[in-house]
Amino acid sequence: MEIKDRNDDSRLRITIIHDSRIIGYIVIDSIIGGHSHGGLRLMPDIDEDEIGILARGMTLKFGFLGLPHGGAKAGVVGDPEAPLNDRLKLLTSFGKSIYPLLANHIYIPATDMGTEISDIRHMVKSSGVSVKKREFRVNRTGFYTALTVFTGAKKAVQHLGLEMSKCSAAIEGYGKVGSSLGDFLYNSGVRLVAISTSRGAIYNKDGLDVRRLNRLTKEAGSRVVDLYDGANRIDRSSLLELPVDILLPCARHHSVHGENVKNISARIICPGANNPVTLDAQRELQDNGIMYLPSFITNSGGVLGGTMEFASIKKGKIVEFVNQYIGPNIASLLDKADREKRTVRDIAVPMAMNRLKKMKQKSRRRNSLSLLFELALDLYRRGCIPSSMVRGPAYRYFEKAFQGEVM
């Protein structure tokens, strides 16, 4: 096993090599209180640049939410649909290679594309790190990611003076997030005309049957596009260029780039994926009058919901939090961008980075209260403190964090 690491602009980049073959990468973009958090994805064609972009997205996401976590990302090179034993063997090798980061909680992993919570738990345990009772539990991050994506789309539609029930939409990447998003669209009356998976894309201008799509997705995963009848097969790249009101990229980064941005005809792009549009393409979208919402805002629900679930906050209260805080914040950013003739990203990135800077400063000023908080958190992770004692104070903590009043 060989590990190559380098520091780049205060970021730690690590490449894991086994038998002369790269098996994975990890990039730690920022650290707060000695820790960084970010998903671990398992895909056959990831590279260091992609992981670096995603790690910066995590930093911005935590800054936007006001959560005092550093941002990171990891990726293992492999087939997510390979036999279970092969996948677990690969994750075990990767976990053992980054043992110091896991053992010292410098990097705290979570699920991402191609991984389940059971994969993360297995990787951490097989590396030799003990897993506490409340760590790496099953959660609904796909649902919560879809919730904030839908919330962003709804606010964008309202901002343009449109009605959800009269809008059409296309989803690139119909997986955990995409299928949950399909439910939200269906319940709001939006006509879903196209979806894609790794196996292709389907299109019906009159609309797809979301209930049937989700049943087939649950049964056959990415093969839903092979099994669904009543729609035309199209190229995956063609989905991005369909004349829909709302385009929802929920697949890989940089789906929209300099080569295809001129062909985009959607009125709104609201990402479920991380960084699906290059920075240059974002500027061209604005010039073309197409509204783009930054992914670190729209898909922040996965991080938010997973963290709130860890604190034993109920699903209904998390939905309430998104409606009460995230939605109005997005609406405010859209209004400000209009007034100042700037992109939402141009406004939101400095805001997120400024919050991150303040959280770093506070983390360096450790006092008796912060030490007590860390002790209580460790006891809670171990299951020594009942969830009923944590739920109420935790909700108030998230409210203060989002308003910039972190501990």
Tab-separated table of C-alpha atoms in Angstrom:
chain	number	residue	atom	x	y	z
A	1	MET	CA	0.000	0.000	0.000
A	2	GLU	CA	1.325	3.433	-0.992
A	3	ILE	CA	0.004	6.798	0.131
A	4	LYS	CA	0.828	10.022	-1.655
A	5	ASP	CA	-0.156	13.243	0.023
A	6	ARG	CA	0.362	16.906	-0.706
A	7	ASN	CA	-0.807	20.187	0.712
A	8	ASP	CA	-2.364	22.529	-1.812
A	9	ASP	CA	-3.714	25.942	-0.774
A	10	SER	CA	-4.103	24.677	2.817
A	11	ARG	CA	-5.912	21.579	1.558
A	12	LEU	CA	-4.730	18.045	2.201
A	13	ARG	CA	-4.934	15.775	-0.841
A	14	ILE	CA	-4.235	12.057	-0.442
A	15	THR	CA	-4.024	9.372	-3.133
A	16	ILE	CA	-4.162	5.697	-2.067
A	17	ILE	CA	-2.265	3.245	-4.303
A	18	HIS	CA	-2.412	-0.560	-3.960
A	19	ASP	CA	-0.514	-2.978	-6.245
A	20	SER	CA	0.447	-0.049	-8.501
A	21	ARG	CA	-3.229	0.865	-8.942
A	22	ILE	CA	-5.011	3.907	-7.528
A	23	ILE	CA	-7.851	2.713	-5.306
A	24	GLY	CA	-9.018	6.038	-3.932
A	25	TYR	CA	-8.612	9.670	-2.964
A	26	ILE	CA	-9.412	11.913	-0.038
A	27	VAL	CA	-9.328	15.691	0.059
A	28	ILE	CA	-9.685	17.652	3.282
A	29	ASP	CA	-10.661	21.144	2.243
A	30	SER	CA	-11.140	22.703	5.694
A	31	ILE	CA	-10.947	21.729	9.354
A	32	ILE	CA	-12.868	23.120	12.314
A	33	GLY	CA	-12.116	21.912	15.819
A	34	GLY	CA	-9.805	19.253	14.411
A	35	HIS	CA	-12.547	17.618	12.315
A	36	SER	CA	-13.855	17.513	8.756
A	37	HIS	CA	-16.958	15.807	7.367
A	38	GLY	CA	-17.890	14.606	3.895
A	39	GLY	CA	-19.316	11.759	1.873
A	40	LEU	CA	-17.457	8.745	0.544
A	41	ARG	CA	-18.433	7.817	-2.995
A	42	LEU	CA	-17.704	4.580	-4.855
A	43	MET	CA	-17.496	5.071	-8.629
A	44	PRO	CA	-15.316	3.602	-11.396
A	45	ASP	CA	-14.165	6.892	-12.930
A	46	ILE	CA	-13.543	9.351	-10.105
A	47	ASP	CA	-10.336	11.362	-9.946
A	48	GLU	CA	-8.578	13.743	-7.572
A	49	ASP	CA	-9.906	16.861	-9.265
A	50	GLU	CA	-13.516	15.732	-8.832
A	51	ILE	CA	-12.977	14.890	-5.165
A	52	GLY	CA	-11.297	18.272	-4.617
A	53	ILE	CA	-14.230	20.147	-6.146
A	54	LEU	CA	-16.674	18.154	-4.034
A	55	ALA	CA	-14.667	18.786	-0.858
A	56	ARG	CA	-14.845	22.553	-1.427
A	57	GLY	CA	-18.591	22.141	-1.927
A	58	MET	CA	-18.832	20.546	1.516
A	59	THR	CA	-16.994	23.509	3.053
A	60	LEU	CA	-19.472	25.900	1.449
A	61	LYS	CA	-22.414	23.740	2.492
A	62	PHE	CA	-21.424	23.767	6.164
A	63	GLY	CA	-20.781	27.505	5.942
A	64	PHE	CA	-24.231	28.108	4.464
A	65	LEU	CA	-25.905	26.042	7.193
A	66	GLY	CA	-23.795	27.537	9.973
A	67	LEU	CA	-22.657	24.101	11.155
A	68	PRO	CA	-19.159	24.112	12.693
A	69	HIS	CA	-17.691	21.329	10.542
A	70	GLY	CA	-14.809	21.328	8.103
A	71	GLY	CA	-15.467	20.081	4.575
A	72	ALA	CA	-13.951	16.979	3.013
A	73	LYS	CA	-14.675	14.291	0.432
A	74	ALA	CA	-13.382	10.813	-0.314
A	75	GLY	CA	-13.711	8.521	-3.287
A	76	VAL	CA	-12.958	4.862	-3.893
A	77	VAL	CA	-12.369	3.718	-7.472
A	78	GLY	CA	-14.698	0.776	-8.054
A	79	ASP	CA	-17.996	-0.511	-9.373
A	80	PRO	CA	-20.906	0.264	-7.019
A	81	GLU	CA	-22.841	-2.637	-8.548
A	82	ALA	CA	-20.034	-5.175	-8.043
A	83	PRO	CA	-20.653	-8.220	-5.784
A	84	LEU	CA	-20.934	-7.216	-2.131
A	85	ASN	CA	-17.752	-9.021	-1.048
A	86	ASP	CA	-15.693	-7.253	-3.708
A	87	ARG	CA	-17.042	-3.867	-2.681
A	88	LEU	CA	-16.424	-4.486	1.008
A	89	LYS	CA	-12.879	-5.702	0.328
A	90	LEU	CA	-12.132	-2.500	-1.551
A	91	LEU	CA	-13.646	-0.319	1.176
A	92	THR	CA	-11.692	-2.229	3.840
A	93	SER	CA	-8.396	-1.552	2.028
A	94	PHE	CA	-9.248	2.114	1.710
A	95	GLY	CA	-10.342	2.395	5.355
A	96	LYS	CA	-7.158	0.809	6.658
A	97	SER	CA	-5.103	3.175	4.521
A	98	ILE	CA	-6.693	6.258	6.095
A	99	TYR	CA	-6.829	4.802	9.633
A	100	PRO	CA	-5.092	7.820	11.288
A	101	LEU	CA	-7.669	10.192	9.790
A	102	LEU	CA	-10.565	7.996	10.902
A	103	ALA	CA	-9.203	7.177	14.367
A	104	ASN	CA	-8.565	10.826	15.210
A	105	HIS	CA	-11.849	11.989	13.644
A	106	ILE	CA	-9.937	14.256	11.293
A	107	TYR	CA	-12.144	12.825	8.553
A	108	ILE	CA	-15.676	11.704	9.429
A	109	PRO	CA	-17.263	9.884	6.456
A	110	ALA	CA	-20.862	9.721	5.303
A	111	THR	CA	-22.745	8.110	2.426
A	112	ASP	CA	-22.491	9.388	-1.121
A	113	MET	CA	-22.957	8.061	-4.651
A	114	GLY	CA	-22.448	4.295	-4.693
A	115	THR	CA	-22.325	3.794	-0.918
A	116	GLU	CA	-24.834	2.887	1.773
A	117	ILE	CA	-24.622	3.576	5.492
A	118	SER	CA	-23.752	-0.115	6.017
A	119	ASP	CA	-20.719	0.356	3.728
A	120	ILE	CA	-19.481	3.291	5.808
A	121	ARG	CA	-19.971	1.415	9.070
A	122	HIS	CA	-18.113	-1.603	7.662
A	123	MET	CA	-15.221	0.508	6.385
A	124	VAL	CA	-14.739	2.302	9.686
A	125	LYS	CA	-14.994	-0.851	11.806
A	126	SER	CA	-12.724	-2.899	9.527
A	127	SER	CA	-10.087	-0.155	9.702
A	128	GLY	CA	-9.804	-0.829	13.424
A	129	VAL	CA	-11.802	2.172	14.654
A	130	SER	CA	-14.592	1.478	17.132
A	131	VAL	CA	-18.065	2.653	16.135
A	132	LYS	CA	-20.201	4.138	18.881
A	133	LYS	CA	-23.841	3.195	19.354
A	134	ARG	CA	-25.361	6.227	17.616
A	135	GLU	CA	-22.772	6.627	14.852
A	136	PHE	CA	-23.449	5.710	11.214
A	137	ARG	CA	-27.086	4.824	11.709
A	138	VAL	CA	-29.548	4.421	8.851
A	139	ASN	CA	-30.895	7.805	7.782
A	140	ARG	CA	-32.922	9.410	5.001
A	141	THR	CA	-30.314	11.692	3.422
A	142	GLY	CA	-31.730	11.104	-0.080
A	143	PHE	CA	-35.132	12.341	1.061
A	144	TYR	CA	-33.718	15.410	2.827
A	145	THR	CA	-31.499	16.284	-0.136
A	146	ALA	CA	-34.537	16.077	-2.406
A	147	LEU	CA	-36.495	18.210	0.067
A	148	THR	CA	-34.126	21.186	-0.197
A	149	VAL	CA	-33.752	20.741	-3.962
A	150	PHE	CA	-37.540	20.857	-4.292
A	151	THR	CA	-37.689	23.828	-1.913
A	152	GLY	CA	-35.172	25.685	-4.067
A	153	ALA	CA	-37.082	24.854	-7.254
A	154	LYS	CA	-40.348	26.001	-5.702
A	155	LYS	CA	-38.857	29.336	-4.599
A	156	ALA	CA	-37.320	29.849	-8.046
A	157	VAL	CA	-40.666	29.128	-9.726
A	158	GLN	CA	-42.402	31.602	-7.419
A	159	HIS	CA	-39.685	34.184	-8.048
A	160	LEU	CA	-40.352	33.994	-11.791
A	161	GLY	CA	-44.101	34.309	-11.262
A	162	LEU	CA	-44.851	30.777	-12.452
A	163	GLU	CA	-47.047	28.031	-10.978
A	164	MET	CA	-45.657	24.625	-10.031
A	165	SER	CA	-48.728	22.823	-11.391
A	166	LYS	CA	-48.083	24.308	-14.840
A	167	CYS	CA	-44.365	23.473	-14.957
A	168	SER	CA	-42.497	20.622	-16.624
A	169	ALA	CA	-39.302	19.065	-15.270
A	170	ALA	CA	-36.488	16.655	-16.136
A	171	ILE	CA	-34.314	14.784	-13.626
A	172	GLU	CA	-30.785	13.733	-14.526
A	173	GLY	CA	-29.905	10.839	-12.217
A	174	TYR	CA	-32.956	8.982	-10.936
A	175	GLY	CA	-31.521	7.369	-7.815
A	176	LYS	CA	-32.060	7.996	-4.093
A	177	VAL	CA	-32.344	11.752	-4.498
A	178	GLY	CA	-33.978	11.741	-7.918
A	179	SER	CA	-36.757	9.316	-7.000
A	180	SER	CA	-37.572	11.230	-3.803
A	181	LEU	CA	-37.610	14.396	-5.885
A	182	GLY	CA	-40.014	12.688	-8.275
A	183	ASP	CA	-42.461	12.261	-5.389
A	184	PHE	CA	-42.233	15.945	-4.443
A	185	LEU	CA	-42.843	16.993	-8.060
A	186	TYR	CA	-45.769	14.602	-8.402
A	187	ASN	CA	-47.421	15.904	-5.228
A	188	SER	CA	-47.050	19.507	-6.416
A	189	GLY	CA	-48.509	18.821	-9.853
A	190	VAL	CA	-45.287	19.285	-11.824
A	191	ARG	CA	-45.164	17.221	-15.035
A	192	LEU	CA	-42.025	15.063	-14.989
A	193	VAL	CA	-41.185	14.419	-18.655
A	194	ALA	CA	-37.725	12.810	-18.532
A	195	ILE	CA	-35.340	10.915	-16.274
A	196	SER	CA	-31.943	9.285	-16.692
A	197	THR	CA	-29.803	6.686	-14.958
A	198	SER	CA	-26.384	5.218	-15.737
A	199	ARG	CA	-28.124	2.989	-18.322
A	200	GLY	CA	-29.743	5.734	-20.401
A	201	ALA	CA	-32.644	8.171	-20.433
A	202	ILE	CA	-36.371	8.153	-21.240
A	203	TYR	CA	-38.689	10.960	-22.329
A	204	ASN	CA	-42.414	11.518	-22.748
A	205	LYS	CA	-43.551	15.104	-23.366
A	206	ASP	CA	-46.950	14.303	-21.850
A	207	GLY	CA	-45.375	13.171	-18.589
A	208	LEU	CA	-44.074	10.009	-16.918
A	209	ASP	CA	-45.932	7.984	-14.296
A	210	VAL	CA	-43.906	8.807	-11.163
A	211	ARG	CA	-45.521	6.093	-9.044
A	212	ARG	CA	-44.585	3.447	-11.612
A	213	LEU	CA	-41.100	4.914	-12.001
A	214	ASN	CA	-40.477	4.727	-8.270
A	215	ARG	CA	-41.814	1.196	-7.998
A	216	LEU	CA	-39.488	0.064	-10.803
A	217	THR	CA	-36.568	2.016	-9.302
A	218	LYS	CA	-37.061	0.265	-5.978
A	219	GLU	CA	-37.181	-3.122	-7.717
A	220	ALA	CA	-34.520	-2.701	-10.405
A	221	GLY	CA	-32.458	0.407	-9.641
A	222	SER	CA	-30.810	1.940	-12.715
A	223	ARG	CA	-32.641	-0.539	-14.982
A	224	VAL	CA	-35.830	1.495	-14.533
A	225	VAL	CA	-35.140	3.119	-17.920
A	226	ASP	CA	-35.039	-0.335	-19.546
A	227	LEU	CA	-38.237	-1.559	-17.915
A	228	TYR	CA	-40.488	1.500	-18.142
A	229	ASP	CA	-42.745	1.397	-21.198
A	230	GLY	CA	-44.659	4.335	-22.621
A	231	ALA	CA	-41.632	6.585	-23.157
A	232	ASN	CA	-38.989	7.180	-25.809
A	233	ARG	CA	-35.327	6.344	-25.246
A	234	ILE	CA	-33.024	9.339	-25.639
A	235	ASP	CA	-29.328	9.983	-25.060
A	236	ARG	CA	-28.502	10.967	-21.480
A	237	SER	CA	-26.881	14.151	-22.723
A	238	SER	CA	-30.060	15.070	-24.621
A	239	LEU	CA	-32.038	15.197	-21.372
A	240	LEU	CA	-30.106	18.290	-20.300
A	241	GLU	CA	-31.194	20.135	-23.426
A	242	LEU	CA	-34.935	19.439	-23.251
A	243	PRO	CA	-37.277	22.481	-23.298
A	244	VAL	CA	-38.477	22.133	-19.700
A	245	ASP	CA	-39.203	24.720	-17.043
A	246	ILE	CA	-37.087	23.013	-14.361
A	247	LEU	CA	-33.919	21.006	-14.938
A	248	LEU	CA	-32.815	18.983	-11.902
A	249	PRO	CA	-29.279	17.538	-12.268
A	250	CYS	CA	-28.859	14.780	-9.680
A	251	ALA	CA	-25.950	12.827	-11.183
A	252	ARG	CA	-22.282	13.757	-11.503
A	253	HIS	CA	-20.349	17.020	-11.396
A	254	HIS	CA	-19.945	19.225	-14.482
A	255	SER	CA	-22.807	17.761	-16.521
A	256	VAL	CA	-23.311	21.242	-17.942
A	257	HIS	CA	-20.133	22.757	-19.350
A	258	GLY	CA	-18.744	24.982	-22.054
A	259	GLU	CA	-19.590	22.554	-24.852
A	260	ASN	CA	-23.305	22.099	-24.107
A	261	VAL	CA	-24.340	25.179	-22.114
A	262	LYS	CA	-25.465	26.990	-25.283
A	263	ASN	CA	-28.008	24.201	-25.853
A	264	ILE	CA	-29.635	24.448	-22.415
A	265	SER	CA	-33.213	25.693	-22.723
A	266	ALA	CA	-34.596	25.140	-19.199
A	267	ARG	CA	-35.764	28.248	-17.355
A	268	ILE	CA	-34.473	27.059	-13.957
A	269	ILE	CA	-31.625	24.720	-12.990
A	270	CYS	CA	-31.828	23.428	-9.425
A	271	PRO	CA	-29.167	20.795	-8.617
A	272	GLY	CA	-29.400	17.707	-6.484
A	273	ALA	CA	-25.852	16.776	-7.543
A	274	ASN	CA	-22.762	18.577	-6.325
A	275	ASN	CA	-21.307	21.118	-8.786
A	276	PRO	CA	-23.174	19.900	-11.904
A	277	VAL	CA	-22.422	23.149	-13.783
A	278	THR	CA	-18.919	24.532	-14.374
A	279	LEU	CA	-18.240	28.079	-13.200
A	280	ASP	CA	-17.872	29.379	-16.762
A	281	ALA	CA	-21.141	27.715	-17.756
A	282	GLN	CA	-22.876	29.288	-14.748
A	283	ARG	CA	-21.934	32.734	-16.013
A	284	GLU	CA	-23.179	31.897	-19.503
A	285	LEU	CA	-26.472	30.632	-18.074
A	286	GLN	CA	-26.959	33.991	-16.374
A	287	ASP	CA	-26.196	35.819	-19.626
A	288	ASN	CA	-28.820	33.649	-21.322
A	289	GLY	CA	-31.443	34.462	-18.695
A	290	ILE	CA	-31.456	30.983	-17.128
A	291	MET	CA	-31.722	30.891	-13.339
A	292	TYR	CA	-29.125	28.679	-11.624
A	293	LEU	CA	-29.130	27.951	-7.900
A	294	PRO	CA	-25.781	26.809	-6.396
A	295	SER	CA	-25.661	23.149	-5.427
A	296	PHE	CA	-24.177	23.828	-1.978
A	297	ILE	CA	-27.473	25.551	-1.155
A	298	THR	CA	-30.015	23.390	-2.951
A	299	ASN	CA	-28.711	19.986	-1.874
A	300	SER	CA	-27.727	21.018	1.650
A	301	GLY	CA	-30.678	19.020	3.010
A	302	GLY	CA	-28.680	15.789	3.001
A	303	VAL	CA	-26.128	17.210	5.425
A	304	LEU	CA	-28.735	19.082	7.441
A	305	GLY	CA	-31.218	16.227	7.686
A	306	GLY	CA	-28.578	13.617	8.486
A	307	THR	CA	-27.113	15.774	11.256
A	308	MET	CA	-30.536	16.575	12.709
A	309	GLU	CA	-31.536	12.890	12.595
A	310	PHE	CA	-28.353	12.046	14.478
A	311	ALA	CA	-29.635	14.440	17.171
A	312	SER	CA	-32.896	12.412	17.284
A	313	ILE	CA	-34.954	15.197	15.707
A	314	LYS	CA	-38.059	13.768	14.054
A	315	LYS	CA	-38.669	13.852	10.300
A	316	GLY	CA	-41.603	16.259	10.617
A	317	LYS	CA	-39.531	18.775	12.557
A	318	ILE	CA	-36.749	18.604	9.980
A	319	VAL	CA	-39.248	19.317	7.191
A	320	GLU	CA	-40.565	22.199	9.307
A	321	PHE	CA	-37.030	23.570	9.715
A	322	VAL	CA	-36.430	23.518	5.957
A	323	ASN	CA	-39.719	25.308	5.294
A	324	GLN	CA	-39.138	27.879	8.034
A	325	TYR	CA	-35.461	28.663	7.418
A	326	ILE	CA	-34.002	27.259	4.186
A	327	GLY	CA	-36.891	28.258	1.917
A	328	PRO	CA	-37.090	31.916	2.989
A	329	ASN	CA	-33.286	32.184	2.841
A	330	ILE	CA	-33.284	30.996	-0.787
A	331	ALA	CA	-36.063	33.451	-1.632
A	332	SER	CA	-34.050	36.251	-0.019
A	333	LEU	CA	-30.924	35.323	-2.018
A	334	LEU	CA	-32.920	35.345	-5.272
A	335	ASP	CA	-34.316	38.798	-4.480
A	336	LYS	CA	-30.892	40.155	-3.592
A	337	ALA	CA	-29.321	38.699	-6.744
A	338	ASP	CA	-31.984	40.444	-8.819
A	339	ARG	CA	-31.537	43.772	-7.075
A	340	GLU	CA	-27.758	43.732	-7.368
A	341	LYS	CA	-27.631	42.161	-10.859
A	342	ARG	CA	-25.396	39.368	-9.557
A	343	THR	CA	-25.602	35.588	-9.462
A	344	VAL	CA	-26.853	33.825	-6.352
A	345	ARG	CA	-23.443	32.154	-6.118
A	346	ASP	CA	-21.627	35.500	-6.097
A	347	ILE	CA	-23.663	36.478	-3.039
A	348	ALA	CA	-23.803	33.135	-1.234
A	349	VAL	CA	-20.132	32.066	-1.451
A	350	PRO	CA	-18.712	35.055	0.497
A	351	MET	CA	-21.527	34.666	3.028
A	352	ALA	CA	-20.698	30.972	3.563
A	353	MET	CA	-16.942	31.570	3.755
A	354	ASN	CA	-17.408	34.427	6.228
A	355	ARG	CA	-19.475	32.140	8.471
A	356	LEU	CA	-16.792	29.475	8.156
A	357	LYS	CA	-14.110	31.968	9.211
A	358	LYS	CA	-16.092	32.962	12.291
A	359	MET	CA	-16.694	29.325	13.240
A	360	LYS	CA	-12.969	28.588	12.954
A	361	GLN	CA	-12.180	31.516	15.219
A	362	LYS	CA	-14.705	30.370	17.810
A	363	SER	CA	-13.394	26.808	17.707
A	364	ARG	CA	-9.951	28.088	18.722
A	365	ARG	CA	-11.388	29.822	21.776
A	366	ARG	CA	-12.170	26.710	23.783
A	367	ASN	CA	-13.800	27.330	27.146
A	368	SER	CA	-15.481	25.291	29.858
A	369	LEU	CA	-18.827	25.437	28.031
A	370	SER	CA	-17.408	24.096	24.772
A	371	LEU	CA	-15.559	21.334	26.634
A	372	LEU	CA	-18.771	20.373	28.417
A	373	PHE	CA	-20.590	20.305	25.071
A	374	GLU	CA	-17.956	17.968	23.587
A	375	LEU	CA	-18.213	15.648	26.612
A	376	ALA	CA	-22.007	15.541	26.371
A	377	LEU	CA	-21.794	14.851	22.632
A	378	ASP	CA	-19.437	11.929	23.188
A	379	LEU	CA	-21.735	10.475	25.856
A	380	TYR	CA	-24.692	10.848	23.509
A	381	ARG	CA	-22.803	9.054	20.714
A	382	ARG	CA	-22.186	6.201	23.125
A	383	GLY	CA	-25.881	5.992	23.984
A	384	CYS	CA	-25.400	7.162	27.569
A	385	ILE	CA	-27.780	10.132	27.193
A	386	PRO	CA	-31.377	9.434	26.127
A	387	SER	CA	-32.551	11.031	22.892
A	388	SER	CA	-35.489	12.684	24.672
A	389	MET	CA	-33.031	14.907	26.575
A	390	VAL	CA	-31.278	15.989	23.388
A	391	ARG	CA	-34.067	16.543	20.856
A	392	GLY	CA	-35.379	19.928	22.061
A	393	PRO	CA	-32.044	21.633	22.800
A	394	ALA	CA	-30.637	20.261	19.532
A	395	TYR	CA	-33.406	21.846	17.461
A	396	ARG	CA	-32.734	25.221	19.077
A	397	TYR	CA	-29.024	24.710	18.396
A	398	PHE	CA	-29.702	24.250	14.669
A	399	GLU	CA	-31.874	27.365	14.651
A	400	LYS	CA	-29.072	29.426	16.199
A	401	ALA	CA	-26.454	27.846	13.938
A	402	PHE	CA	-28.351	28.757	10.772
A	403	GLN	CA	-28.726	32.305	12.051
A	404	GLY	CA	-24.973	32.508	12.623
A	405	GLU	CA	-25.036	32.125	16.406
A	406	VAL	CA	-22.911	28.992	16.749
A	407	MET	CA	-21.215	27.907	19.988
